[in-house]
């Protein structure tokens, strides 16, 4: 049984005398009168905030308060001994009244501050919840974090750090943290109407006005300051009253100096919030953040509220923060020795972590930690994504380095219930198809995967998804660095490339049918239009949010994180650095690294060189200077790594960087200097790539012979990766081909293109992409080649043109492939037979059935010679001939050929095989028509 000591202050009926009743753990009582003059003196001392900044006053006050609670009968001392003998803290419940309400009882001192060591000190407001029997939940702790940061209220709060600290300290524990970003009373109400929480944490500015009314500064929907009183707040809290409310704002636990006034926290408890934490005086950002960290660490691992608060106080004392004594606990008597959640829960995958893993794997540059600013843009974005039925998503635009991807990442974090589908850079049938497949696999969406397998083109698949998977589940599609899909930018046109336009048109056209269940975010340096039937689909479907450079509070917060700039001893140079950063977060970070690496050498000269220049030029120059300050071996390492266009494993770097020094040290240095990016979303498969701003320039510095060698080693890397993969990755195939073409390894490029990439694209109905890739490859290899690998690419490209409806172009490529195959394999080879069959199909598509029959018969003759009469290839040729004779109107001959084809297919495959059924269906039609 816990040892409990109660101290109850009461006035007499005339308010002339004050009495203190002390109730010991055994139930015995000691009642005595208290000198009102002593109480007034103590209360007056405590109203002067300066006591909290003194080393001596807290001890003096604490000693007096201890003696007050102890009394002549030494009751508190006896209770402390009794609890100590049982090896547990004493539960001390103080029920103050009048002037005693604002006394800092948390300071009680006898040789040490007891409330930070041996005592759970609680201010009991009522007995409302005394008979309650709360139970620990067998699930993760649920916390709602809401920061209020209205415009015009200063100083600016570092709420981002507080939020991050809570995430960090609970990352390995059973805790689910939701964030409400509007900072408004209405936003809090919406959140509580939909979800239940164990803890609600409100962070912001609070105060007490001249009339003695406590209030919390919250925001309206536009970010303007709104005063919210305890009654208004409780009205929203009543939608789902949690076990604990933490009012992390200054003076929320302070009782105003007016008759009958109570603190904000006490008012909430009176309204039946069972336990409320508040601060008795103004509190520092760091103190509030540290207290929250420790509190939620303890609660999420199954400790009770009292233990968690005591641990938080001890943490603040250890950090030598005077804030520890300002933390006040108000209770309605509900037992606080029961944990909110059960101990020993296994760690579970957290939605926030999964979002960032997906983003990192997709090469989206995000900040899991250190994100500051952009509050209004976050609010605007979430308002649109959650509530604007006219829009299907957002367009985040602005120059490089402003944090578009980071803002997108923060929005993805907030929509953690959505499964992400991410494409970084080029958007085409390949990249989007792979992203959809990955998203549906992570979401365990069998229906979505089934639609992807359908033999229809991608825009039609998107249309189907928007009335099924995208309507039934929450998906968030992120198209990052979309400027890579624009052409004509230099001429001021910003037009969407054709292969991208058909995908984006489908998304913007059909996502509205998902009913806001699935949405779209695009990040781009440039704005753009996409016209369809005279309407701009982008303007109609997306909320445009333009990012500008950091100014005011956001810039100050960012600078506070940049140690080298913030502590630069020369005020003039420091201001020059700030000006050179243009309020661009990435530029500011680069300048900070440069200052650290060079020690400030010639920094003034650099700043003169970048004055009034474009931000991208400045960033490039800064990164260059950082690189130039490094040893020669490291610079060579960076040049060789630049051969890779996509992230690669350490093994890939090893292949190209032999002899450049300690590889682990080089990689670590490159990441630290922001010259190389690191994707650690897969702990066993950490990957790296040179920052895009430097990559092309560094690669160009490699001597031609060395560049060719590095490309060749990259081919070996991708060959190994493709062979290890469980399924074919067209993206890795494309990279293999690019490196092969750059590494004087045409055979590897053609083998990959004709043997895997183009057949994959054709089977995926990604005809436009296959046409583009196939044509590009042929233009870059020797046109004098006469081998099977070259003919296979020609053949595949012909087939793709045929699927696109350009039969004449298909015939051109088929004829070229046939001529080479005859030279390489001879007249009577299966490859030659396939060429003849496809030529027949192309001529049939042009309406020349007789020409088609000539080619089909030549292919059939070869197949019979090679395979005999009872082979699927022979059956295919027979079926083709039947179709051609049907086109000519000769049903008898058509049936004759198709019956032979059907017989072979039945014999080889059985009646249920698709080929058998197809021919059977054709025969039935011909017989009915005949």
Coordinates of C-alpha atoms in Angstrom, one line a residue, residues 29 96 109 135 212 327 429 465 629-630 643 710 762 774 893:
X29 CA -5.1 13.8 12.0
X96 CA -4.5 24.7 -0.7
X109 CA 13.3 21.2 1.6
X135 CA -7.0 0.4 -15.8
X212 CA -6.7 37.8 -13.1
X327 CA 6.0 21.9 -12.6
X429 CA 5.2 4.3 -67.1
X465 CA -7.5 2.5 -59.3
X629 CA 39.6 22.3 -48.9
X630 CA 39.9 18.5 -48.7
X643 CA 29.9 7.9 -62.0
X710 CA 34.5 3.4 -63.7
X762 CA 6.3 -4.2 -73.7
X774 CA 15.0 1.5 -77.5
X893 CA -9.3 -22.5 -94.9

